Structure formats: C-alpha cells, structure tokens
PDB file of C-alpha atoms in Angstrom:
ATOM      1  CA  UNK A 172      -0.100   0.161  -0.078  1.00 75.00           C
ATOM      2  CA  UNK A 173       0.795   3.555  -0.636  1.00 87.00           C
ATOM      3  CA  UNK A 174       1.378   4.906   2.042  1.00 95.00           C
ATOM      4  CA  UNK A 175       0.209   8.858   2.900  1.00 96.00           C
ATOM      5  CA  UNK A 176       2.838  12.098   3.751  1.00 97.00           C
ATOM      6  CA  UNK A 177       3.138  13.333   7.108  1.00 98.00           C
ATOM      7  CA  UNK A 178       1.285  15.878   6.251  1.00 97.00           C
ATOM      8  CA  UNK A 179      -1.888  14.401   5.044  1.00 97.00           C
ATOM      9  CA  UNK A 180      -2.046  11.535   8.273  1.00 97.00           C
ATOM     10  CA  UNK A 181      -5.123  12.676  10.460  1.00 96.00           C
ATOM     11  CA  UNK A 182      -4.098  14.671  13.709  1.00 97.00           C
ATOM     12  CA  UNK A 183      -5.231  13.198  17.281  1.00 96.00           C
ATOM     13  CA  UNK A 184      -6.674  15.032  19.717  1.00 94.00           C
ATOM     14  CA  UNK A 185      -3.772  17.188  20.625  1.00 95.00           C
ATOM     15  CA  UNK A 186      -3.070  18.121  17.129  1.00 96.00           C
ATOM     16  CA  UNK A 187      -0.041  15.605  16.655  1.00 97.00           C
ATOM     17  CA  UNK A 188       0.383  13.658  13.569  1.00 97.00           C
ATOM     18  CA  UNK A 189      -0.804   9.606  13.695  1.00 97.00           C
ATOM     19  CA  UNK A 190      -0.703   6.699  11.554  1.00 97.00           C
ATOM     20  CA  UNK A 191      -3.182   4.819  14.408  1.00 97.00           C
ATOM     21  CA  UNK A 192      -5.347   2.922  11.487  1.00 95.00           C
ATOM     22  CA  UNK A 193      -3.099   3.277   8.889  1.00 94.00           C
ATOM     23  CA  UNK A 194      -2.902  -0.633   8.290  1.00 93.00           C
ATOM     24  CA  UNK A 195      -6.375  -1.371   9.083  1.00 87.00           C
ATOM     25  CA  UNK A 196      -6.897  -3.285  11.315  1.00 79.00           C
ATOM     26  CA  UNK A 197      -7.144  -1.381  14.608  1.00 78.00           C
ATOM     27  CA  UNK A 198      -5.946  -4.042  16.819  1.00 88.00           C
ATOM     28  CA  UNK A 199      -2.483  -4.150  14.251  1.00 95.00           C
ATOM     29  CA  UNK A 200       0.539  -4.582  16.494  1.00 97.00           C
ATOM     30  CA  UNK A 201       3.431  -4.756  13.165  1.00 98.00           C
ATOM     31  CA  UNK A 202       3.290  -0.859  12.371  1.00 98.00           C
ATOM     32  CA  UNK A 203       5.618  -0.699   9.589  1.00 98.00           C
ATOM     33  CA  UNK A 204       6.801  -4.060   9.305  1.00 98.00           C
ATOM     34  CA  UNK A 205       3.820  -4.554   7.733  1.00 97.00           C
ATOM     35  CA  UNK A 206       5.584  -3.315   4.686  1.00 98.00           C
ATOM     36  CA  UNK A 207       7.882  -6.014   4.184  1.00 98.00           C
ATOM     37  CA  UNK A 208       5.724  -7.630   1.659  1.00 97.00           C
ATOM     38  CA  UNK A 209       6.733 -10.873  -0.493  1.00 97.00           C
ATOM     39  CA  UNK A 210       8.248  -8.039  -3.428  1.00 97.00           C
ATOM     40  CA  UNK A 211       9.873  -5.856  -1.303  1.00 98.00           C
ATOM     41  CA  UNK A 212      11.505  -9.268   0.305  1.00 98.00           C
ATOM     42  CA  UNK A 213      12.147 -10.776  -3.397  1.00 98.00           C
ATOM     43  CA  UNK A 214      13.901  -7.306  -4.081  1.00 98.00           C
ATOM     44  CA  UNK A 215      15.566  -6.585  -1.311  1.00 98.00           C
ATOM     45  CA  UNK A 216      17.236 -10.203  -1.917  1.00 98.00           C
ATOM     46  CA  UNK A 217      18.440  -9.727  -4.606  1.00 98.00           C
ATOM     47  CA  UNK A 218      21.031  -7.172  -3.514  1.00 98.00           C
ATOM     48  CA  UNK A 219      23.098 -10.381  -2.307  1.00 98.00           C
ATOM     49  CA  UNK A 220      26.227  -9.755  -5.032  1.00 97.00           C
ATOM     50  CA  UNK A 221      29.092 -10.876  -3.451  1.00 97.00           C
ATOM     51  CA  UNK A 222      28.407 -13.441  -0.406  1.00 97.00           C
ATOM     52  CA  UNK A 223      29.277 -10.992   2.260  1.00 98.00           C
ATOM     53  CA  UNK A 224      27.760 -11.498   5.157  1.00 98.00           C
ATOM     54  CA  UNK A 225      27.754  -9.185   8.685  1.00 98.00           C
ATOM     55  CA  UNK A 226      26.797  -9.699  12.110  1.00 98.00           C
ATOM     56  CA  UNK A 227      25.134  -6.425  13.069  1.00 98.00           C
ATOM     57  CA  UNK A 228      25.417  -7.473  16.801  1.00 98.00           C
ATOM     58  CA  UNK A 229      27.289  -6.848  19.934  1.00 98.00           C
ATOM     59  CA  UNK A 230      28.818  -8.793  22.586  1.00 97.00           C
ATOM     60  CA  UNK A 231      25.875  -9.216  24.962  1.00 95.00           C
ATOM     61  CA  UNK A 232      27.958  -7.708  27.594  1.00 95.00           C
ATOM     62  CA  UNK A 233      29.814  -5.062  25.891  1.00 96.00           C
ATOM     63  CA  UNK A 234      28.240  -2.747  27.121  1.00 96.00           C
ATOM     64  CA  UNK A 235      29.544  -3.345  30.566  1.00 95.00           C
ATOM     65  CA  UNK A 236      28.311  -1.655  33.116  1.00 96.00           C
ATOM     66  CA  UNK A 237      24.894  -1.304  31.521  1.00 95.00           C
ATOM     67  CA  UNK A 238      23.726   1.201  30.300  1.00 97.00           C
ATOM     68  CA  UNK A 239      20.515   3.321  31.941  1.00 96.00           C
ATOM     69  CA  UNK A 240      21.360   1.827  34.957  1.00 94.00           C
ATOM     70  CA  UNK A 241      20.294  -2.224  33.170  1.00 94.00           C
ATOM     71  CA  UNK A 242      21.396  -5.123  35.049  1.00 92.00           C
ATOM     72  CA  UNK A 243      24.579  -6.344  33.804  1.00 89.00           C
ATOM     73  CA  UNK A 244      24.362  -9.828  32.935  1.00 91.00           C
ATOM     74  CA  UNK A 245      25.584 -12.824  35.069  1.00 91.00           C
ATOM     75  CA  UNK A 246      26.310 -16.905  34.344  1.00 93.00           C
ATOM     76  CA  UNK A 247      26.555 -20.232  36.007  1.00 94.00           C
ATOM     77  CA  UNK A 248      27.598 -23.339  33.995  1.00 95.00           C
ATOM     78  CA  UNK A 249      25.775 -26.211  34.766  1.00 94.00           C
ATOM     79  CA  UNK A 250      28.326 -28.922  34.089  1.00 93.00           C
ATOM     80  CA  UNK A 251      26.731 -32.033  32.441  1.00 94.00           C
ATOM     81  CA  UNK A 252      27.896 -35.693  33.689  1.00 92.00           C
ATOM     82  CA  UNK A 253      31.208 -34.490  34.788  1.00 90.00           C
ATOM     83  CA  UNK A 254      31.681 -31.954  32.147  1.00 91.00           C
ATOM     84  CA  UNK A 255      30.967 -34.634  29.488  1.00 93.00           C
ATOM     85  CA  UNK A 256      28.586 -31.473  28.883  1.00 96.00           C
ATOM     86  CA  UNK A 257      27.416 -28.292  29.199  1.00 95.00           C
ATOM     87  CA  UNK A 258      24.699 -25.930  30.534  1.00 96.00           C
ATOM     88  CA  UNK A 259      24.092 -22.146  31.295  1.00 94.00           C
ATOM     89  CA  UNK A 260      21.434 -20.134  33.378  1.00 95.00           C
ATOM     90  CA  UNK A 261      21.824 -16.413  32.069  1.00 93.00           C
ATOM     91  CA  UNK A 262      20.856 -13.529  34.719  1.00 93.00           C
ATOM     92  CA  UNK A 263      19.644 -10.236  34.969  1.00 93.00           C
ATOM     93  CA  UNK A 264      18.842 -10.719  30.842  1.00 94.00           C
ATOM     94  CA  UNK A 265      17.688  -7.554  30.413  1.00 95.00           C
ATOM     95  CA  UNK A 266      16.866  -7.981  26.340  1.00 95.00           C
ATOM     96  CA  UNK A 267      18.056  -4.001  25.017  1.00 96.00           C
ATOM     97  CA  UNK A 268      20.877  -4.150  27.280  1.00 95.00           C
ATOM     98  CA  UNK A 269      23.078  -4.759  23.960  1.00 97.00           C
ATOM     99  CA  UNK A 270      22.058  -4.133  20.069  1.00 98.00           C
ATOM    100  CA  UNK A 271      18.553  -3.960  20.323  1.00 98.00           C
ATOM    101  CA  UNK A 272      15.169  -3.648  19.133  1.00 98.00           C
ATOM    102  CA  UNK A 273      12.639  -1.420  20.764  1.00 98.00           C
ATOM    103  CA  UNK A 274       8.775  -2.863  20.418  1.00 97.00           C
ATOM    104  CA  UNK A 275       5.920  -0.610  20.277  1.00 98.00           C
ATOM    105  CA  UNK A 276       5.194  -1.258  23.740  1.00 98.00           C
ATOM    106  CA  UNK A 277       8.034  -0.078  24.952  1.00 98.00           C
ATOM    107  CA  UNK A 278       7.314   3.591  25.451  1.00 98.00           C
ATOM    108  CA  UNK A 279       3.437   4.727  24.590  1.00 97.00           C
ATOM    109  CA  UNK A 280       2.817   8.325  22.913  1.00 97.00           C
ATOM    110  CA  UNK A 281       0.883   9.394  26.547  1.00 96.00           C
ATOM    111  CA  UNK A 282      -0.095   7.045  29.520  1.00 96.00           C
ATOM    112  CA  UNK A 283      -2.172   4.028  29.154  1.00 96.00           C
ATOM    113  CA  UNK A 284      -2.051   5.285  24.468  1.00 97.00           C
ATOM    114  CA  UNK A 285       0.577   2.449  22.683  1.00 97.00           C
ATOM    115  CA  UNK A 286       0.514   1.980  19.016  1.00 97.00           C
ATOM    116  CA  UNK A 287      -2.986   1.882  17.724  1.00 96.00           C
ATOM    117  CA  UNK A 288      -4.223   2.960  21.340  1.00 96.00           C
ATOM    118  CA  UNK A 289      -3.486   0.040  22.504  1.00 97.00           C
ATOM    119  CA  UNK A 290      -3.923   0.255  26.589  1.00 97.00           C
ATOM    120  CA  UNK A 291      -1.587  -0.758  28.894  1.00 97.00           C
ATOM    121  CA  UNK A 292      -3.948  -3.972  29.862  1.00 97.00           C
ATOM    122  CA  UNK A 293      -3.575  -4.655  26.625  1.00 97.00           C
ATOM    123  CA  UNK A 294       0.048  -4.301  25.993  1.00 97.00           C
ATOM    124  CA  UNK A 295       0.329  -6.869  29.406  1.00 97.00           C
ATOM    125  CA  UNK A 296      -2.257  -9.091  29.530  1.00 95.00           C
ATOM    126  CA  UNK A 297      -3.412  -9.455  25.769  1.00 92.00           C
ATOM    127  CA  UNK A 298       0.258  -9.224  24.164  1.00 94.00           C
ATOM    128  CA  UNK A 299      -0.658  -6.183  22.347  1.00 97.00           C
ATOM    129  CA  UNK A 300       2.687  -3.978  20.302  1.00 98.00           C
ATOM    130  CA  UNK A 301       4.965  -6.812  21.675  1.00 98.00           C
ATOM    131  CA  UNK A 302       7.781  -8.085  19.397  1.00 98.00           C
ATOM    132  CA  UNK A 303       6.668 -11.556  19.218  1.00 98.00           C
ATOM    133  CA  UNK A 304       4.839 -10.130  16.839  1.00 98.00           C
ATOM    134  CA  UNK A 305       7.328  -9.355  14.774  1.00 98.00           C
ATOM    135  CA  UNK A 306       9.260 -12.135  15.731  1.00 98.00           C
ATOM    136  CA  UNK A 307       6.099 -14.700  14.218  1.00 97.00           C
ATOM    137  CA  UNK A 308       7.041 -13.217  11.190  1.00 96.00           C
ATOM    138  CA  UNK A 309      10.540 -12.253  10.677  1.00 97.00           C
ATOM    139  CA  UNK A 310      11.997  -9.340   9.502  1.00 98.00           C
ATOM    140  CA  UNK A 311      13.795  -9.528   6.048  1.00 98.00           C
ATOM    141  CA  UNK A 312      13.819  -6.121   3.707  1.00 98.00           C
ATOM    142  CA  UNK A 313      16.686  -3.494   1.966  1.00 98.00           C
ATOM    143  CA  UNK A 314      18.895  -2.410   4.724  1.00 98.00           C
ATOM    144  CA  UNK A 315      20.465   1.000   3.905  1.00 98.00           C
ATOM    145  CA  UNK A 316      23.491   2.540   5.509  1.00 98.00           C
ATOM    146  CA  UNK A 317      23.448   6.367   6.071  1.00 98.00           C
ATOM    147  CA  UNK A 318      27.550   6.549   7.610  1.00 98.00           C
ATOM    148  CA  UNK A 319      27.110  10.157   9.391  1.00 98.00           C
ATOM    149  CA  UNK A 320      30.727   9.552  11.314  1.00 98.00           C
ATOM    150  CA  UNK A 321      32.794   9.166   8.300  1.00 98.00           C
ATOM    151  CA  UNK A 322      30.706  11.571   6.189  1.00 98.00           C
ATOM    152  CA  UNK A 323      30.918  14.229   9.091  1.00 98.00           C
ATOM    153  CA  UNK A 324      34.842  13.502   8.922  1.00 96.00           C
ATOM    154  CA  UNK A 325      34.785  14.085   5.461  1.00 96.00           C
ATOM    155  CA  UNK A 326      33.869  17.346   5.630  1.00 96.00           C
ATOM    156  CA  UNK A 327      36.104  18.550   8.549  1.00 96.00           C
ATOM    157  CA  UNK A 328      33.288  18.982  11.103  1.00 95.00           C
ATOM    158  CA  UNK A 329      34.237  16.228  13.594  1.00 93.00           C
ATOM    159  CA  UNK A 330      32.164  15.702  16.584  1.00 97.00           C
ATOM    160  CA  UNK A 331      32.605  13.757  20.372  1.00 98.00           C
ATOM    161  CA  UNK A 332      29.968  11.021  20.232  1.00 98.00           C
ATOM    162  CA  UNK A 333      29.772  10.823  23.416  1.00 98.00           C
ATOM    163  CA  UNK A 334      28.448  14.029  24.165  1.00 98.00           C
ATOM    164  CA  UNK A 335      25.000  15.764  23.459  1.00 98.00           C
ATOM    165  CA  UNK A 336      25.498  16.306  19.148  1.00 98.00           C
ATOM    166  CA  UNK A 337      21.908  16.489  17.387  1.00 98.00           C
ATOM    167  CA  UNK A 338      22.369  14.991  13.998  1.00 98.00           C
ATOM    168  CA  UNK A 339      19.705  17.589  11.801  1.00 98.00           C
ATOM    169  CA  UNK A 340      17.759  16.071   8.928  1.00 98.00           C
ATOM    170  CA  UNK A 341      20.432  18.050   6.909  1.00 98.00           C
ATOM    171  CA  UNK A 342      23.066  15.670   8.544  1.00 98.00           C
ATOM    172  CA  UNK A 343      20.763  13.012   7.276  1.00 98.00           C
ATOM    173  CA  UNK A 344      20.186  14.203   3.543  1.00 98.00           C
ATOM    174  CA  UNK A 345      23.897  15.213   3.262  1.00 98.00           C
ATOM    175  CA  UNK A 346      24.961  11.419   4.188  1.00 98.00           C
ATOM    176  CA  UNK A 347      22.028  10.248   1.425  1.00 98.00           C
ATOM    177  CA  UNK A 348      23.323  12.138  -0.574  1.00 98.00           C
ATOM    178  CA  UNK A 349      27.329  11.533  -0.493  1.00 97.00           C
ATOM    179  CA  UNK A 350      26.171   7.699  -0.895  1.00 98.00           C
ATOM    180  CA  UNK A 351      23.934   8.054  -3.652  1.00 97.00           C
ATOM    181  CA  UNK A 352      21.542   5.936  -2.399  1.00 97.00           C
ATOM    182  CA  UNK A 353      16.981   6.707  -2.227  1.00 97.00           C
ATOM    183  CA  UNK A 354      14.580   5.173   0.219  1.00 98.00           C
ATOM    184  CA  UNK A 355      12.831   2.662  -0.541  1.00 97.00           C
ATOM    185  CA  UNK A 356       9.082   1.884   1.077  1.00 97.00           C
ATOM    186  CA  UNK A 357       9.896  -0.328   3.541  1.00 98.00           C
ATOM    187  CA  UNK A 358      13.464   0.146   3.926  1.00 98.00           C
ATOM    188  CA  UNK A 359      15.258  -0.700   7.732  1.00 98.00           C
ATOM    189  CA  UNK A 360      17.540   2.405   8.365  1.00 98.00           C
ATOM    190  CA  UNK A 361      20.781   2.177   9.470  1.00 98.00           C
ATOM    191  CA  UNK A 362      22.788   5.604  11.092  1.00 98.00           C
ATOM    192  CA  UNK A 363      26.604   4.890  11.956  1.00 98.00           C
ATOM    193  CA  UNK A 364      27.235   7.755  14.863  1.00 98.00           C
ATOM    194  CA  UNK A 365      30.941   6.224  15.921  1.00 98.00           C
ATOM    195  CA  UNK A 366      29.790   5.818  19.506  1.00 98.00           C
ATOM    196  CA  UNK A 367      30.395   2.165  19.237  1.00 97.00           C
ATOM    197  CA  UNK A 368      33.761   2.538  18.486  1.00 97.00           C
ATOM    198  CA  UNK A 369      33.857   5.751  21.463  1.00 98.00           C
ATOM    199  CA  UNK A 370      32.625   3.222  23.899  1.00 98.00           C
ATOM    200  CA  UNK A 371      35.333   0.698  22.854  1.00 97.00           C
ATOM    201  CA  UNK A 372      38.114   3.082  23.353  1.00 97.00           C
ATOM    202  CA  UNK A 373      36.870   4.033  26.829  1.00 97.00           C
ATOM    203  CA  UNK A 374      38.320   3.934  30.161  1.00 97.00           C
ATOM    204  CA  UNK A 375      36.383   1.643  33.209  1.00 97.00           C
ATOM    205  CA  UNK A 376      36.049   5.327  34.633  1.00 97.00           C
ATOM    206  CA  UNK A 377      33.900   6.580  31.742  1.00 97.00           C
ATOM    207  CA  UNK A 378      31.975   3.395  31.354  1.00 97.00           C
ATOM    208  CA  UNK A 379      31.106   3.403  34.533  1.00 97.00           C
ATOM    209  CA  UNK A 380      29.851   7.672  34.307  1.00 97.00           C
ATOM    210  CA  UNK A 381      27.999   6.738  31.385  1.00 97.00           C
ATOM    211  CA  UNK A 382      26.061   3.057  32.811  1.00 97.00           C
ATOM    212  CA  UNK A 383      23.956   6.244  34.761  1.00 96.00           C
ATOM    213  CA  UNK A 384      20.915   7.711  32.980  1.00 95.00           C
ATOM    214  CA  UNK A 385      21.590  10.869  34.542  1.00 96.00           C
ATOM    215  CA  UNK A 386      25.151  11.053  33.790  1.00 97.00           C
ATOM    216  CA  UNK A 387      25.134   9.958  30.604  1.00 98.00           C
ATOM    217  CA  UNK A 388      25.930  11.867  26.997  1.00 98.00           C
ATOM    218  CA  UNK A 389      25.462  10.420  24.085  1.00 98.00           C
ATOM    219  CA  UNK A 390      25.090  11.609  20.051  1.00 98.00           C
ATOM    220  CA  UNK A 391      22.134  10.889  18.282  1.00 98.00           C
ATOM    221  CA  UNK A 392      18.655  12.513  15.591  1.00 98.00           C
ATOM    222  CA  UNK A 393      17.080  16.141  16.879  1.00 98.00           C
ATOM    223  CA  UNK A 394      14.287  14.950  18.611  1.00 96.00           C
ATOM    224  CA  UNK A 395      12.075  17.603  16.464  1.00 98.00           C
ATOM    225  CA  UNK A 396       8.965  17.423  14.277  1.00 98.00           C
ATOM    226  CA  UNK A 397      11.238  17.895  11.752  1.00 98.00           C
ATOM    227  CA  UNK A 398      13.077  14.844  11.668  1.00 98.00           C
ATOM    228  CA  UNK A 399      10.057  12.843  12.292  1.00 98.00           C
ATOM    229  CA  UNK A 400       8.368  13.815   8.998  1.00 98.00           C
ATOM    230  CA  UNK A 401      11.413  13.078   8.003  1.00 98.00           C
ATOM    231  CA  UNK A 402      11.792  10.180   8.822  1.00 98.00           C
ATOM    232  CA  UNK A 403       7.607   8.951   8.030  1.00 98.00           C
ATOM    233  CA  UNK A 404       7.890  10.790   4.811  1.00 98.00           C
ATOM    234  CA  UNK A 405      10.928   7.904   3.940  1.00 98.00           C
ATOM    235  CA  UNK A 406       8.895   5.917   4.355  1.00 98.00           C
ATOM    236  CA  UNK A 407      11.696   2.993   6.318  1.00 98.00           C
ATOM    237  CA  UNK A 408      10.025   0.377   7.974  1.00 98.00           C
ATOM    238  CA  UNK A 409      12.136   0.895  11.004  1.00 98.00           C
ATOM    239  CA  UNK A 410      15.412   3.111  12.069  1.00 98.00           C
ATOM    240  CA  UNK A 411      18.226   1.986  14.217  1.00 98.00           C
ATOM    241  CA  UNK A 412      21.809   3.725  14.787  1.00 98.00           C
ATOM    242  CA  UNK A 413      24.418   2.748  17.310  1.00 98.00           C
ATOM    243  CA  UNK A 414      24.274   4.699  19.596  1.00 98.00           C
ATOM    244  CA  UNK A 415      22.352   4.440  23.137  1.00 98.00           C
ATOM    245  CA  UNK A 416      18.744   6.041  22.372  1.00 98.00           C
ATOM    246  CA  UNK A 417      18.933   6.555  18.783  1.00 98.00           C
ATOM    247  CA  UNK A 418      17.185  10.709  19.543  1.00 98.00           C
ATOM    248  CA  UNK A 419      20.382  12.488  21.095  1.00 98.00           C
ATOM    249  CA  UNK A 420      20.429  11.646  24.921  1.00 98.00           C
ATOM    250  CA  UNK A 421      19.466  13.647  27.318  1.00 98.00           C
ATOM    251  CA  UNK A 422      15.699  13.623  26.220  1.00 97.00           C
ATOM    252  CA  UNK A 423      13.756  16.609  26.345  1.00 96.00           C
ATOM    253  CA  UNK A 424      10.509  15.547  28.682  1.00 96.00           C
ATOM    254  CA  UNK A 425       8.954  18.963  29.870  1.00 96.00           C
ATOM    255  CA  UNK A 426       6.036  19.592  28.929  1.00 95.00           C
ATOM    256  CA  UNK A 427       6.755  22.418  26.689  1.00 96.00           C
ATOM    257  CA  UNK A 428       8.853  19.953  24.450  1.00 96.00           C
ATOM    258  CA  UNK A 429       6.080  17.084  24.066  1.00 96.00           C
ATOM    259  CA  UNK A 430       5.695  15.435  21.930  1.00 96.00           C
ATOM    260  CA  UNK A 431       8.564  15.306  19.808  1.00 97.00           C
ATOM    261  CA  UNK A 432      11.497  16.248  23.181  1.00 97.00           C
ATOM    262  CA  UNK A 433      11.585  12.247  23.067  1.00 98.00           C
ATOM    263  CA  UNK A 434      11.089  11.326  19.559  1.00 98.00           C
ATOM    264  CA  UNK A 435      10.277   8.042  21.624  1.00 98.00           C
ATOM    265  CA  UNK A 436       6.739   8.522  21.671  1.00 98.00           C
ATOM    266  CA  UNK A 437       6.404   9.278  18.253  1.00 98.00           C
ATOM    267  CA  UNK A 438       8.133   6.469  16.022  1.00 98.00           C
ATOM    268  CA  UNK A 439       6.908   4.460  18.531  1.00 98.00           C
ATOM    269  CA  UNK A 440       3.435   4.999  19.548  1.00 98.00           C
ATOM    270  CA  UNK A 441       2.246   7.059  17.176  1.00 98.00           C
ATOM    271  CA  UNK A 442       3.913   5.579  14.257  1.00 98.00           C
ATOM    272  CA  UNK A 443       4.643   2.033  14.208  1.00 98.00           C
ATOM    273  CA  UNK A 444       8.107   2.780  13.776  1.00 98.00           C
ATOM    274  CA  UNK A 445      10.478  -0.035  15.055  1.00 98.00           C
ATOM    275  CA  UNK A 446      13.901   1.745  16.683  1.00 98.00           C
ATOM    276  CA  UNK A 447      16.764  -0.184  16.989  1.00 98.00           C
ATOM    277  CA  UNK A 448      19.592   1.151  19.240  1.00 98.00           C
ATOM    278  CA  UNK A 449      23.504  -0.342  20.040  1.00 98.00           C
ATOM    279  CA  UNK A 450      23.988  -1.518  16.634  1.00 98.00           C
ATOM    280  CA  UNK A 451      27.093  -2.992  16.083  1.00 98.00           C
ATOM    281  CA  UNK A 452      27.815  -0.607  12.556  1.00 98.00           C
ATOM    282  CA  UNK A 453      31.555  -0.388  11.662  1.00 98.00           C
ATOM    283  CA  UNK A 454      32.434  -3.507  10.112  1.00 98.00           C
ATOM    284  CA  UNK A 455      29.447  -3.290   7.859  1.00 98.00           C
ATOM    285  CA  UNK A 456      30.396   0.946   7.127  1.00 98.00           C
ATOM    286  CA  UNK A 457      33.991   0.250   6.101  1.00 98.00           C
ATOM    287  CA  UNK A 458      33.141  -2.142   3.668  1.00 98.00           C
ATOM    288  CA  UNK A 459      30.510   0.162   2.261  1.00 98.00           C
ATOM    289  CA  UNK A 460      32.889   2.859   2.336  1.00 98.00           C
ATOM    290  CA  UNK A 461      35.114   0.075   0.297  1.00 98.00           C
ATOM    291  CA  UNK A 462      32.974  -0.626  -2.245  1.00 97.00           C
ATOM    292  CA  UNK A 463      30.791   2.399  -2.422  1.00 98.00           C
ATOM    293  CA  UNK A 464      27.536   0.116  -2.191  1.00 98.00           C
ATOM    294  CA  UNK A 465      25.126   1.329   0.862  1.00 98.00           C
ATOM    295  CA  UNK A 466      22.412  -1.114   0.534  1.00 98.00           C
ATOM    296  CA  UNK A 467      22.164  -4.215   1.201  1.00 98.00           C
ATOM    297  CA  UNK A 468      19.711  -7.679   3.045  1.00 98.00           C
ATOM    298  CA  UNK A 469      18.547  -7.037   5.737  1.00 98.00           C
ATOM    299  CA  UNK A 470      17.234  -9.968   7.948  1.00 98.00           C
ATOM    300  CA  UNK A 471      16.713  -9.800  12.214  1.00 98.00           C
ATOM    301  CA  UNK A 472      15.221 -13.101  14.522  1.00 98.00           C
ATOM    302  CA  UNK A 473      14.169 -11.076  17.541  1.00 98.00           C
ATOM    303  CA  UNK A 474      13.271 -13.530  20.101  1.00 96.00           C
ATOM    304  CA  UNK A 475       9.902 -15.379  20.062  1.00 97.00           C
ATOM    305  CA  UNK A 476       8.453 -14.129  23.367  1.00 96.00           C
ATOM    306  CA  UNK A 477       6.182 -11.390  24.627  1.00 96.00           C
ATOM    307  CA  UNK A 478       8.477  -9.001  25.431  1.00 97.00           C
ATOM    308  CA  UNK A 479       8.961  -4.689  25.173  1.00 97.00           C
ATOM    309  CA  UNK A 480      12.186  -4.990  23.579  1.00 97.00           C
ATOM    310  CA  UNK A 481      14.644  -7.339  22.505  1.00 98.00           C
ATOM    311  CA  UNK A 482      18.418  -8.897  21.004  1.00 98.00           C
ATOM    312  CA  UNK A 483      17.894  -7.958  17.261  1.00 98.00           C
ATOM    313  CA  UNK A 484      19.608 -11.176  16.592  1.00 98.00           C
ATOM    314  CA  UNK A 485      20.780  -8.758  12.944  1.00 98.00           C
ATOM    315  CA  UNK A 486      22.563  -9.598   9.823  1.00 98.00           C
ATOM    316  CA  UNK A 487      24.023  -7.884   6.446  1.00 98.00           C
ATOM    317  CA  UNK A 488      24.536  -9.322   3.419  1.00 98.00           C
ATOM    318  CA  UNK A 489      25.985  -8.110   0.661  1.00 98.00           C
TER     319      UNK A 489
END
C-alpha cells in the first residue's frame, strides 16, 4: 500500500500527526514492518552480489556496566555428566542491554495510549504491540546505511560521540546524497554515529560514569518534528543506530517539548516505526566505504517472546 505523506496524516486530539489505523486493523501490532511484503523481500534478496555477511550485533556483555542502570549479565555454568557437556543459566538478562529493538510497547505516546491506542492492559494481558508479533513473521528487507560519522569527518566536522551532539535532517540528507542512495518503502535505515567505537576506546571510569542515565551523554538524531516528518516521509519501516537511544541523549521530557522532546513517543507510539539501538555497524560501514555500496539484504530474528524489546539478531548480506 502507498502510505500518506506526513502532512496528510490525520491529527489526534493534541493536534499531532498519527498513523493509528493506517494499516486497517485497529489491533495491528506490527506497524511499519507491514511494508515488508513478499515483493519487497524478493527485491531485497537481489542485493546479495558477493555473499559477504556482516553480523550487526555487539556481544551481549559489551556494554558493561550496562547503560541506563540496567542489570549486567551473570552466568552460572552447569556441568552435565561430570563435564561431558555444559549447560548454563544466564541471570539479569535485560533484552535491551546490547544490540536491540525497541518494541512498539516500549514507549507509549501518552500513559495508557500505546501504538494504535492499545492500553497498558492490552499490552500486559493481551500481548498487543510486543516483539513477538515481529518475531513470528521475521524481519527481512532492504537495509540502507547512512554513515553520518564518516561523512562528517570527510567534511572536517568532527564531533564527540560521547556528547549530546544532535544530527539534523540536513545531516541525514547530506549522508544520503554522499552515498548516492534513495529511500524505498519498507527500508530498514541504519545510522552510524561512531558511538560504538567511542565506547570501545573508553576507559573503565568513563564506562562506569555513562552507565548512569543521569550522567550519560550521547549523540543521536535531533528530537524535532522536522525529524519525525522526514523519517515518516522516507517510508522506512525502522530506523536503527549504533548509539544508546537513537535520538540525542538526554531527551527533553518538559511539557513545553511534548511530544517531540522524546521522539520515541512519536516513532513508536504514533507511527509504529521500530527503533534499533546499540547496533554493531563499523565493519559494515568500512565495507560500504570500500565498495561504494550502501544497500544490502538485512535480516533480523528477534526472540519469540512477548517482550517490550529484544536482541536484534541482525545480519547484513551484500
């Protein structure tokens, strides 16, 4: 189906553009991944030309201590038949502590108003908008990488990924033009900001500090209506990045900034657009820079569980 442009979306009681009901069924819990039809998947499969596979997943314990004060993993090894085999139990597993998807139930537009006006009880008791809806169908489509960090460096505009540096619509457009790509409906848009590389070089003191949501500072896309409109009008099904929150951190939760001060409320809660965070993009970005090809087949198999977020288990295949 052809999606309406942002300016043609209906408005809610707050005067904010909304995509509730765009896919017909009021109980739809898939959101913009509905665009990943058979034809879209077939077209994306044709992008595999050299058979190179890139894992887009950071190790589960790469961000240690876990960001946002989330629990860090612990593991109990359980020997089988006097060490002939091994089992294990992983404790404190937060499915959003490394490379992950934010489900449509992760953040609501307003309290008790999740995507497609699902209530909190609809989510908790009825399973509306949980990651399981994506897991049962799988995520396969065209991936598109915009290397914001590389383009900025080439233009002599270096920045600190560990600061609240906001990427504008103009920054995304500059990268899109530099890579010579255009958006197609259903694309999974990947944004490389350089945060993962910054974190890899950070010392233990810095990692301890940024694990606190109050102390964390991180680059990301600007939380503005202009950005929301740009992403909707690109008709991507999802947008993911290598930084902690996709959008610049900290967010602005003041009443004056509502609802765009926390873009999650719009992308997840109003658009049904999946958000990916902490994706592992450096090797893929190097290859895209080397061969000049920034599009690829992307697959993701999130865990089949009614969770509010999940590890991405994502691959890029060129």
